Amino acid sequence: MAQARVYCISVLTPDSRCPVLDTARFRAVLGHFPSGVTAITSHDARDRPVGMTVASFTSVSLTPPLVAFLPGKTSSTFPVIAGRGTFCVNVLATDQEWICRALSVSGGDKFAEVPWRPGPHGDPVIDGAVAWIGRTIEAVHDAGDHRIVIGRVDDPDADSTASPLLFFQSRYNQLVSA
């Protein structure tokens, strides 16, 4: 009789049969996967712009059109965005690393120097972004130390002349044409 295999993929339910991973090593290995850099923007209850940077963004479904991002549970910005129920995903361009850094800090007016215009649902579309996607929150799921936020796409658009900012091995990068 063949022995059953144990697949150790769950971060939601600990399994004593699965080895405990070193989080620093896990993070270093995941750093070998390049990702785009996005700014998730919305408004607070006083209609002031709020935002956060997120590299964990992905498409989920074409029908219906769904996308997802994964904010950390310690984020102070995500509860504000969740309270509003709408947000805009801005895919940052190669020259927008400074915007990424501005939206990554806690507190203060993150949009003091960031040029933007009202987009879908009035949420900020950052000037010069490669693409922007207006969304309505469809669902939020717990996932370890993060949340999985599923959004229904309402209004996408893109600038086909811009090049995206990338994050790879803890550094910002850009695409290079051969």
Short mmCIF file of C-alpha atoms in Angstrom, two decimals, residues 37-118:
data_model
loop_
_atom_site.label_atom_id
_atom_site.label_comp_id
_atom_site.label_asym_id
_atom_site.label_seq_id
_atom_site.Cartn_x
_atom_site.Cartn_y
_atom_site.Cartn_z
CA VAL A 37 5.14 48.03 -7.56
CA THR A 38 1.64 49.38 -7.00
CA ALA A 39 0.17 52.21 -4.99
CA ILE A 40 -3.26 51.42 -3.56
CA THR A 41 -5.14 54.71 -3.12
CA SER A 42 -8.47 55.80 -1.66
CA HIS A 43 -9.94 58.52 0.58
CA ASP A 44 -10.54 58.69 4.31
CA ALA A 45 -13.78 59.74 6.04
CA ARG A 46 -12.78 63.43 5.64
CA ASP A 47 -12.21 62.91 1.89
CA ARG A 48 -8.40 63.22 2.20
CA PRO A 49 -6.32 60.94 -0.04
CA VAL A 50 -4.78 57.87 1.57
CA GLY A 51 -2.44 55.31 0.06
CA MET A 52 -0.04 52.46 0.57
CA THR A 53 2.50 50.64 -1.59
CA VAL A 54 1.99 46.97 -2.34
CA ALA A 55 4.04 44.55 -4.43
CA SER A 56 1.65 41.66 -3.85
CA PHE A 57 -0.90 42.46 -6.56
CA THR A 58 -2.36 40.01 -9.08
CA SER A 59 -5.22 39.44 -11.47
CA VAL A 60 -7.71 36.83 -10.27
CA SER A 61 -10.43 36.44 -12.90
CA LEU A 62 -11.46 37.81 -16.28
CA THR A 63 -15.13 36.90 -15.83
CA PRO A 64 -16.06 38.59 -13.60
CA PRO A 65 -13.09 40.98 -13.70
CA LEU A 66 -11.35 40.54 -10.34
CA VAL A 67 -7.92 41.47 -8.98
CA ALA A 68 -6.32 41.06 -5.56
CA PHE A 69 -3.72 42.59 -3.29
CA LEU A 70 -2.38 41.45 0.06
CA PRO A 71 -1.88 44.12 2.75
CA GLY A 72 -0.24 43.20 6.04
CA LYS A 73 -2.55 42.93 9.04
CA THR A 74 -0.49 45.63 10.79
CA SER A 75 -1.29 48.19 8.07
CA SER A 76 -2.95 51.31 9.45
CA THR A 77 -3.98 52.42 5.94
CA PHE A 78 -5.90 49.32 4.85
CA PRO A 79 -8.70 49.69 7.45
CA VAL A 80 -9.33 53.20 6.09
CA ILE A 81 -9.50 51.85 2.53
CA ALA A 82 -11.75 48.98 3.63
CA GLY A 83 -14.06 51.46 5.35
CA ARG A 84 -14.53 53.35 2.10
CA GLY A 85 -15.04 50.17 0.05
CA THR A 86 -13.41 51.48 -3.13
CA PHE A 87 -9.83 52.04 -4.18
CA CYS A 88 -7.56 52.50 -7.16
CA VAL A 89 -4.52 50.39 -7.99
CA ASN A 90 -1.79 52.54 -9.56
CA VAL A 91 1.02 50.61 -11.29
CA LEU A 92 4.04 52.82 -10.64
CA ALA A 93 6.45 53.83 -13.41
CA THR A 94 10.26 53.54 -13.33
CA ASP A 95 10.66 57.19 -12.31
CA GLN A 96 8.19 56.89 -9.41
CA GLU A 97 10.33 55.14 -6.79
CA TRP A 98 10.05 58.31 -4.69
CA ILE A 99 6.25 57.92 -4.68
CA CYS A 100 6.64 54.34 -3.52
CA ARG A 101 8.81 55.56 -0.63
CA ALA A 102 6.42 58.43 0.21
CA LEU A 103 3.44 56.07 0.48
CA SER A 104 5.42 53.47 2.46
CA VAL A 105 5.87 55.62 5.58
CA SER A 106 3.43 55.76 8.46
CA GLY A 107 1.67 58.98 9.35
CA GLY A 108 1.89 62.44 7.89
CA ASP A 109 0.49 63.72 4.62
CA LYS A 110 1.72 61.06 2.20
CA PHE A 111 0.23 62.97 -0.75
CA ALA A 112 1.85 66.35 0.02
CA GLU A 113 4.16 66.10 -3.01
CA VAL A 114 2.40 63.37 -5.02
CA PRO A 115 0.57 64.71 -8.09
CA TRP A 116 -2.78 63.01 -8.66
CA ARG A 117 -6.23 63.47 -10.11
CA PRO A 118 -9.59 61.97 -9.14
#
